[in-house]
Amino acid sequence: MKRLAGASALVASVVAGLLGASTVALAQADIATFNYHLQPRQIAQDTWVIEGAVDDFGRANGCNIINTAFIATGEGVVVINTGTSRLYGEQQRQTIEGVTREPVRHVFNLNLHPDYFFGNQAWADRPVQALPGTIAGQQAEGNAYADNLYRLCGDWMKATESTPANTPVEPQTRVVGGHKLELRRLRGHTADDLVVIDHTTGVLFAGGLIFSRRVPTTPHADFSAWLDSLDTLAHWQQSGVFKQVVPSHGPLHGGIVGIAETRDWLQWLTTTMRESAERGLDLSEVLRLPVPERFAAWAAQPAELQRSLAQWYPRYEQRAFSTSAR
């Protein structure tokens, strides 16, 4: 109940400001030339974000739905996430070289999902770092990811092979050039969620723990742990640890906008599944339930919701059945 209190009201109060913000020119993928037209946007001192489409995977957007970032620290570039394909990684590298002459020193994958690391091929000559559990997940699931993305994205994936991170990293604080970077391990979106806090600029690179204006993906979710991690992030924000949030999916924002939105969705989703199972509804009936208006316009709706329900609802049904049989 503590988590729920005020969440809906907070979301309602901040959405107007979010939607009223100036429109950002996002990259427009060109399927005729297979050019992502990546457009770096400076968001803080030495810090650029390359924003992906707030959407689901599709050939029209080149399956470029992730926000990647880089920091030119003065002693080398730090790259955060490498995108969905070898082509993205190559064009990301060219884009960075067009902004700074500093060499790339560090590349981070924030979790095991393919849009975070399938561009690693373009960075094979650099240490590509991720949490140990993330690397294990990339190794275990990479081939299945590739099969799915080749089907969804077509020739955007040409010559792409799953290339897991090559350097395990543990939580730590590093000073790289003029930037103090803190690497923290949380969990919930996946079993190993790396977040990067730049204490020099107050920017949080939140990975998949925070979504904004897009339905969260849940294939590796632990909902309770995810909500706990959101509480931790909210505490950090309120304590002044960070000011600006770069989610991996959705618009950049300040404060706890994305934290509140993600929490609101997860609480609604899990409550809907639990109560529906207790009522004895089957999956087809749950799929037909109305979505609250505050979520209706979010990107990847209803496909992402349908995927979550198909994966998780049978477990709620089994739990309800086991409880009633006691």
GROMACS .gro file of N, CA and C in nm, residues 148-258:
model
  333
  148ASN      N    1   1.485  -1.444  -3.329
  148ASN     CA    2   1.365  -1.360  -3.318
  148ASN      C    3   1.385  -1.226  -3.388
  149LEU      N    4   1.501  -1.165  -3.369
  149LEU     CA    5   1.525  -1.033  -3.428
  149LEU      C    6   1.542  -1.040  -3.580
  150TYR      N    7   1.602  -1.146  -3.631
  150TYR     CA    8   1.608  -1.160  -3.776
  150TYR      C    9   1.468  -1.170  -3.835
  151ARG      N   10   1.378  -1.237  -3.762
  151ARG     CA   11   1.240  -1.248  -3.809
  151ARG      C   12   1.169  -1.113  -3.804
  152LEU      N   13   1.190  -1.039  -3.696
  152LEU     CA   14   1.119  -0.911  -3.678
  152LEU      C   15   1.180  -0.798  -3.761
  153CYS      N   16   1.310  -0.797  -3.773
  153CYS     CA   17   1.380  -0.679  -3.826
  153CYS      C   18   1.434  -0.697  -3.967
  154GLY      N   19   1.437  -0.820  -4.016
  154GLY     CA   20   1.482  -0.843  -4.152
  154GLY      C   21   1.626  -0.803  -4.175
  155ASP      N   22   1.651  -0.734  -4.288
  155ASP     CA   23   1.788  -0.705  -4.330
  155ASP      C   24   1.860  -0.602  -4.243
  156TRP      N   25   1.788  -0.536  -4.154
  156TRP     CA   26   1.858  -0.451  -4.056
  156TRP      C   27   1.957  -0.535  -3.974
  157MET      N   28   1.931  -0.663  -3.963
  157MET     CA   29   2.014  -0.752  -3.881
  157MET      C   30   2.127  -0.818  -3.961
  158LYS      N   31   2.142  -0.785  -4.085
  158LYS     CA   32   2.239  -0.854  -4.171
  158LYS      C   33   2.378  -0.859  -4.106
  159ALA      N   34   2.435  -0.979  -4.103
  159ALA     CA   35   2.569  -1.006  -4.050
  159ALA      C   36   2.580  -0.988  -3.899
  160THR      N   37   2.467  -0.973  -3.831
  160THR     CA   38   2.468  -0.960  -3.686
  160THR      C   39   2.475  -1.097  -3.620
  161GLU      N   40   2.565  -1.111  -3.526
  161GLU     CA   41   2.576  -1.231  -3.444
  161GLU      C   42   2.572  -1.190  -3.297
  162SER      N   43   2.512  -1.274  -3.216
  162SER     CA   44   2.512  -1.247  -3.073
  162SER      C   45   2.656  -1.243  -3.022
  163THR      N   46   2.693  -1.132  -2.962
  163THR     CA   47   2.829  -1.112  -2.913
  163THR      C   48   2.823  -1.061  -2.769
  164PRO      N   49   2.819  -1.153  -2.673
  164PRO     CA   50   2.806  -1.111  -2.533
  164PRO      C   51   2.923  -1.023  -2.489
  165ALA      N   52   2.900  -0.948  -2.384
  165ALA     CA   53   3.006  -0.868  -2.324
  165ALA      C   54   3.124  -0.958  -2.289
  166ASN      N   55   3.245  -0.902  -2.296
  166ASN     CA   56   3.365  -0.982  -2.277
  166ASN      C   57   3.437  -0.955  -2.146
  167THR      N   58   3.385  -0.863  -2.064
  167THR     CA   59   3.455  -0.824  -1.942
  167THR      C   60   3.356  -0.811  -1.827
  168PRO      N   61   3.361  -0.901  -1.728
  168PRO     CA   62   3.271  -0.887  -1.613
  168PRO      C   63   3.307  -0.763  -1.531
  169VAL      N   64   3.205  -0.699  -1.478
  169VAL     CA   65   3.227  -0.582  -1.394
  169VAL      C   66   3.144  -0.597  -1.268
  170GLU      N   67   3.195  -0.549  -1.158
  170GLU     CA   68   3.124  -0.552  -1.031
  170GLU      C   69   3.088  -0.409  -0.991
  171PRO      N   70   2.990  -0.392  -0.902
  171PRO     CA   71   2.955  -0.258  -0.855
  171PRO      C   72   3.078  -0.187  -0.799
  172GLN      N   73   3.093  -0.061  -0.837
  172GLN     CA   74   3.211   0.015  -0.796
  172GLN      C   75   3.192   0.161  -0.835
  173THR      N   76   3.282   0.244  -0.788
  173THR     CA   77   3.286   0.384  -0.829
  173THR      C   78   3.418   0.408  -0.901
  174ARG      N   79   3.410   0.469  -1.018
  174ARG     CA   80   3.528   0.499  -1.098
  174ARG      C   81   3.533   0.648  -1.127
  175VAL      N   82   3.651   0.702  -1.127
  175VAL     CA   83   3.673   0.837  -1.179
  175VAL      C   84   3.737   0.821  -1.316
  176VAL      N   85   3.664   0.864  -1.418
  176VAL     CA   86   3.713   0.857  -1.555
  176VAL      C   87   3.719   1.000  -1.607
  177GLY      N   88   3.840   1.049  -1.627
  177GLY     CA   89   3.853   1.188  -1.667
  177GLY      C   90   3.791   1.279  -1.564
  178GLY      N   91   3.702   1.366  -1.611
  178GLY     CA   92   3.637   1.459  -1.521
  178GLY      C   93   3.505   1.410  -1.466
  179HIS      N   94   3.479   1.280  -1.471
  179HIS     CA   95   3.348   1.228  -1.430
  179HIS      C   96   3.362   1.117  -1.327
  180LYS      N   97   3.284   1.130  -1.221
  180LYS     CA   98   3.276   1.027  -1.117
  180LYS      C   99   3.155   0.939  -1.147
  181LEU      N  100   3.182   0.814  -1.187
  181LEU     CA  101   3.077   0.722  -1.230
  181LEU      C  102   3.060   0.612  -1.126
  182GLU      N  103   2.937   0.596  -1.080
  182GLU     CA  104   2.905   0.490  -0.985
  182GLU      C  105   2.825   0.382  -1.056
  183LEU      N  106   2.873   0.259  -1.048
  183LEU     CA  107   2.806   0.143  -1.107
  183LEU      C  108   2.734   0.069  -0.994
  184ARG      N  109   2.603   0.056  -1.007
  184ARG     CA  110   2.524  -0.010  -0.903
  184ARG      C  111   2.446  -0.127  -0.962
  185ARG      N  112   2.436  -0.233  -0.885
  185ARG     CA  113   2.359  -0.350  -0.925
  185ARG      C  114   2.225  -0.348  -0.854
  186LEU      N  115   2.117  -0.348  -0.933
  186LEU     CA  116   1.982  -0.366  -0.882
  186LEU      C  117   1.924  -0.488  -0.953
  187ARG      N  118   1.798  -0.517  -0.929
  187ARG     CA  119   1.737  -0.632  -0.995
  187ARG      C  120   1.586  -0.613  -1.002
  188GLY      N  121   1.523  -0.692  -1.087
  188GLY     CA  122   1.378  -0.686  -1.099
  188GLY      C  123   1.333  -0.687  -1.244
  189HIS      N  124   1.387  -0.597  -1.325
  189HIS     CA  125   1.360  -0.605  -1.469
  189HIS      C  126   1.427  -0.731  -1.523
  190THR      N  127   1.550  -0.754  -1.481
  190THR     CA  128   1.619  -0.881  -1.501
  190THR      C  129   1.683  -0.918  -1.367
  191ALA      N  130   1.754  -1.030  -1.365
  191ALA     CA  131   1.820  -1.071  -1.242
  191ALA      C  132   1.944  -0.988  -1.211
  192ASP      N  133   1.998  -0.922  -1.310
  192ASP     CA  134   2.117  -0.837  -1.294
  192ASP      C  135   2.095  -0.709  -1.374
  193ASP      N  136   2.057  -0.602  -1.306
  193ASP     CA  137   2.033  -0.473  -1.371
  193ASP      C  138   2.141  -0.375  -1.329
  194LEU      N  139   2.225  -0.337  -1.423
  194LEU     CA  140   2.329  -0.239  -1.396
  194LEU      C  141   2.274  -0.099  -1.421
  195VAL      N  142   2.293  -0.010  -1.325
  195VAL     CA  143   2.263   0.131  -1.346
  195VAL      C  144   2.392   0.210  -1.328
  196VAL      N  145   2.404   0.318  -1.402
  196VAL     CA  146   2.522   0.403  -1.397
  196VAL      C  147   2.479   0.542  -1.354
  197ILE      N  148   2.539   0.590  -1.248
  197ILE     CA  149   2.512   0.725  -1.199
  197ILE      C  150   2.636   0.810  -1.225
  198ASP      N  151   2.619   0.918  -1.298
  198ASP     CA  152   2.727   1.014  -1.317
  198ASP      C  153   2.709   1.123  -1.213
  199HIS      N  154   2.789   1.116  -1.107
  199HIS     CA  155   2.775   1.213  -0.999
  199HIS      C  156   2.821   1.352  -1.041
  200THR      N  157   2.898   1.360  -1.147
  200THR     CA  158   2.945   1.490  -1.194
  200THR      C  159   2.833   1.570  -1.258
  201THR      N  160   2.743   1.503  -1.329
  201THR     CA  161   2.635   1.571  -1.400
  201THR      C  162   2.497   1.547  -1.340
  202GLY      N  163   2.485   1.450  -1.250
  202GLY     CA  164   2.354   1.418  -1.194
  202GLY      C  165   2.265   1.340  -1.288
  203VAL      N  166   2.325   1.266  -1.382
  203VAL     CA  167   2.249   1.187  -1.478
  203VAL      C  168   2.249   1.041  -1.435
  204LEU      N  169   2.130   0.980  -1.434
  204LEU     CA  170   2.114   0.837  -1.409
  204LEU      C  171   2.085   0.766  -1.540
  205PHE      N  172   2.166   0.667  -1.572
  205PHE     CA  173   2.140   0.578  -1.685
  205PHE      C  174   2.074   0.454  -1.626
  206ALA      N  175   1.942   0.446  -1.641
  206ALA     CA  176   1.860   0.356  -1.560
  206ALA      C  177   1.838   0.219  -1.621
  207GLY      N  178   1.880   0.198  -1.745
  207GLY     CA  179   1.854   0.069  -1.807
  207GLY      C  180   1.706   0.040  -1.816
  208GLY      N  181   1.671  -0.088  -1.800
  208GLY     CA  182   1.531  -0.129  -1.815
  208GLY      C  183   1.450  -0.121  -1.688
  209LEU      N  184   1.507  -0.069  -1.581
  209LEU     CA  185   1.429  -0.056  -1.457
  209LEU      C  186   1.324   0.054  -1.468
  210ILE      N  187   1.351   0.154  -1.552
  210ILE     CA  188   1.258   0.266  -1.569
  210ILE      C  189   1.216   0.274  -1.715
  211PHE      N  190   1.086   0.273  -1.737
  211PHE     CA  191   1.027   0.298  -1.868
  211PHE      C  192   0.948   0.429  -1.859
  212SER      N  193   0.933   0.495  -1.971
  212SER     CA  194   0.853   0.618  -1.974
  212SER      C  195   0.769   0.621  -2.100
  213ARG      N  196   0.638   0.634  -2.082
  213ARG     CA  197   0.543   0.644  -2.193
  213ARG      C  198   0.548   0.520  -2.283
  214ARG      N  199   0.597   0.410  -2.230
  214ARG     CA  200   0.602   0.284  -2.304
  214ARG      C  201   0.574   0.170  -2.206
  215VAL      N  202   0.500   0.070  -2.252
  215VAL     CA  203   0.468  -0.043  -2.166
  215VAL      C  204   0.598  -0.119  -2.134
  216PRO      N  205   0.626  -0.144  -2.007
  216PRO     CA  206   0.748  -0.217  -1.970
  216PRO      C  207   0.748  -0.361  -2.022
  217THR      N  208   0.866  -0.406  -2.060
  217THR     CA  209   0.884  -0.546  -2.099
  217THR      C  210   0.913  -0.629  -1.975
  218THR      N  211   0.864  -0.754  -1.974
  218THR     CA  212   0.873  -0.834  -1.851
  218THR      C  213   0.924  -0.977  -1.869
  219PRO      N  214   0.995  -1.014  -1.975
  219PRO     CA  215   1.029  -1.156  -1.993
  219PRO      C  216   1.115  -1.214  -1.882
  220HIS      N  217   1.195  -1.132  -1.816
  220HIS     CA  218   1.282  -1.180  -1.709
  220HIS      C  219   1.248  -1.113  -1.576
  221ALA      N  220   1.125  -1.070  -1.561
  221ALA     CA  221   1.088  -0.987  -1.446
  221ALA      C  222   1.076  -1.067  -1.317
  222ASP      N  223   1.113  -1.002  -1.209
  222ASP     CA  224   1.076  -1.039  -1.073
  222ASP      C  225   1.004  -0.916  -1.019
  223PHE      N  226   0.871  -0.921  -1.018
  223PHE     CA  227   0.793  -0.800  -0.995
  223PHE      C  228   0.820  -0.739  -0.858
  224SER      N  229   0.828  -0.821  -0.755
  224SER     CA  230   0.853  -0.769  -0.622
  224SER      C  231   0.990  -0.702  -0.613
  225ALA      N  232   1.091  -0.767  -0.669
  225ALA     CA  233   1.225  -0.708  -0.668
  225ALA      C  234   1.230  -0.580  -0.750
  226TRP      N  235   1.155  -0.577  -0.859
  226TRP     CA  236   1.151  -0.457  -0.943
  226TRP      C  237   1.092  -0.339  -0.866
  227LEU      N  238   0.983  -0.364  -0.796
  227LEU     CA  239   0.923  -0.257  -0.717
  227LEU      C  240   1.018  -0.211  -0.607
  228ASP      N  241   1.090  -0.303  -0.546
  228ASP     CA  242   1.190  -0.265  -0.446
  228ASP      C  243   1.298  -0.177  -0.508
  229SER      N  244   1.343  -0.213  -0.628
  229SER     CA  245   1.445  -0.132  -0.694
  229SER      C  246   1.393   0.007  -0.729
  230LEU      N  247   1.266   0.016  -0.768
  230LEU     CA  248   1.208   0.148  -0.794
  230LEU      C  249   1.204   0.231  -0.667
  231ASP      N  250   1.175   0.168  -0.554
  231ASP     CA  251   1.179   0.240  -0.427
  231ASP      C  252   1.320   0.292  -0.399
  232THR      N  253   1.419   0.209  -0.426
  232THR     CA  254   1.558   0.250  -0.407
  232THR      C  255   1.593   0.368  -0.496
  233LEU      N  256   1.553   0.361  -0.622
  233LEU     CA  257   1.581   0.471  -0.715
  233LEU      C  258   1.511   0.599  -0.672
  234ALA      N  259   1.387   0.587  -0.626
  234ALA     CA  260   1.314   0.705  -0.579
  234ALA      C  261   1.384   0.767  -0.459
  235HIS      N  262   1.434   0.683  -0.370
  235HIS     CA  263   1.508   0.734  -0.253
  235HIS      C  264   1.633   0.807  -0.297
  236TRP      N  265   1.705   0.750  -0.392
  236TRP     CA  266   1.825   0.818  -0.442
  236TRP      C  267   1.791   0.953  -0.502
  237GLN      N  268   1.684   0.957  -0.580
  237GLN     CA  269   1.646   1.084  -0.643
  237GLN      C  270   1.610   1.188  -0.537
  238GLN      N  271   1.533   1.147  -0.439
  238GLN     CA  272   1.491   1.239  -0.334
  238GLN      C  273   1.608   1.284  -0.247
  239SER      N  274   1.714   1.203  -0.246
  239SER     CA  275   1.834   1.237  -0.170
  239SER      C  276   1.933   1.320  -0.252
  240GLY      N  277   1.896   1.350  -0.376
  240GLY     CA  278   1.980   1.433  -0.461
  240GLY      C  279   2.091   1.360  -0.533
  241VAL      N  280   2.084   1.227  -0.539
  241VAL     CA  281   2.189   1.149  -0.606
  241VAL      C  282   2.189   1.175  -0.756
  242PHE      N  283   2.071   1.191  -0.814
  242PHE     CA  284   2.062   1.222  -0.957
  242PHE      C  285   1.946   1.318  -0.980
  243LYS      N  286   1.953   1.389  -1.093
  243LYS     CA  287   1.849   1.485  -1.130
  243LYS      C  288   1.779   1.447  -1.260
  244GLN      N  289   1.853   1.392  -1.353
  244GLN     CA  290   1.801   1.361  -1.486
  244GLN      C  291   1.809   1.210  -1.509
  245VAL      N  292   1.704   1.156  -1.574
  245VAL     CA  293   1.696   1.012  -1.597
  245VAL      C  294   1.702   0.983  -1.746
  246VAL      N  295   1.791   0.891  -1.783
  246VAL     CA  296   1.794   0.836  -1.918
  246VAL      C  297   1.743   0.693  -1.908
  247PRO      N  298   1.614   0.671  -1.939
  247PRO     CA  299   1.564   0.534  -1.943
  247PRO      C  300   1.612   0.468  -2.072
  248SER      N  301   1.614   0.337  -2.074
  248SER     CA  302   1.651   0.273  -2.200
  248SER      C  303   1.539   0.281  -2.302
  249HIS      N  304   1.415   0.300  -2.254
  249HIS     CA  305   1.301   0.309  -2.345
  249HIS      C  306   1.210   0.423  -2.299
  250GLY      N  307   1.190   0.520  -2.388
  250GLY     CA  308   1.101   0.630  -2.357
  250GLY      C  309   1.175   0.761  -2.342
  251PRO      N  310   1.101   0.871  -2.327
  251PRO     CA  311   1.162   1.003  -2.322
  251PRO      C  312   1.249   1.024  -2.199
  252LEU      N  313   1.355   1.102  -2.217
  252LEU     CA  314   1.434   1.147  -2.104
  252LEU      C  315   1.349   1.239  -2.018
  253HIS      N  316   1.378   1.242  -1.887
  253HIS     CA  317   1.296   1.324  -1.798
  253HIS      C  318   1.371   1.352  -1.669
  254GLY      N  319   1.318   1.446  -1.592
  254GLY     CA  320   1.373   1.475  -1.461
  254GLY      C  321   1.288   1.414  -1.352
  255GLY      N  322   1.340   1.417  -1.231
  255GLY     CA  323   1.263   1.372  -1.116
  255GLY      C  324   1.229   1.225  -1.119
  256ILE      N  325   1.106   1.194  -1.072
  256ILE     CA  326   1.065   1.054  -1.060
  256ILE      C  327   0.950   1.020  -1.154
  257VAL      N  328   0.940   1.093  -1.263
  257VAL     CA  329   0.833   1.069  -1.360
  257VAL      C  330   0.829   0.923  -1.403
  258GLY      N  331   0.941   0.874  -1.457
  258GLY     CA  332   0.944   0.737  -1.507
  258GLY      C  333   0.933   0.634  -1.397
   0.00000   0.00000   0.00000
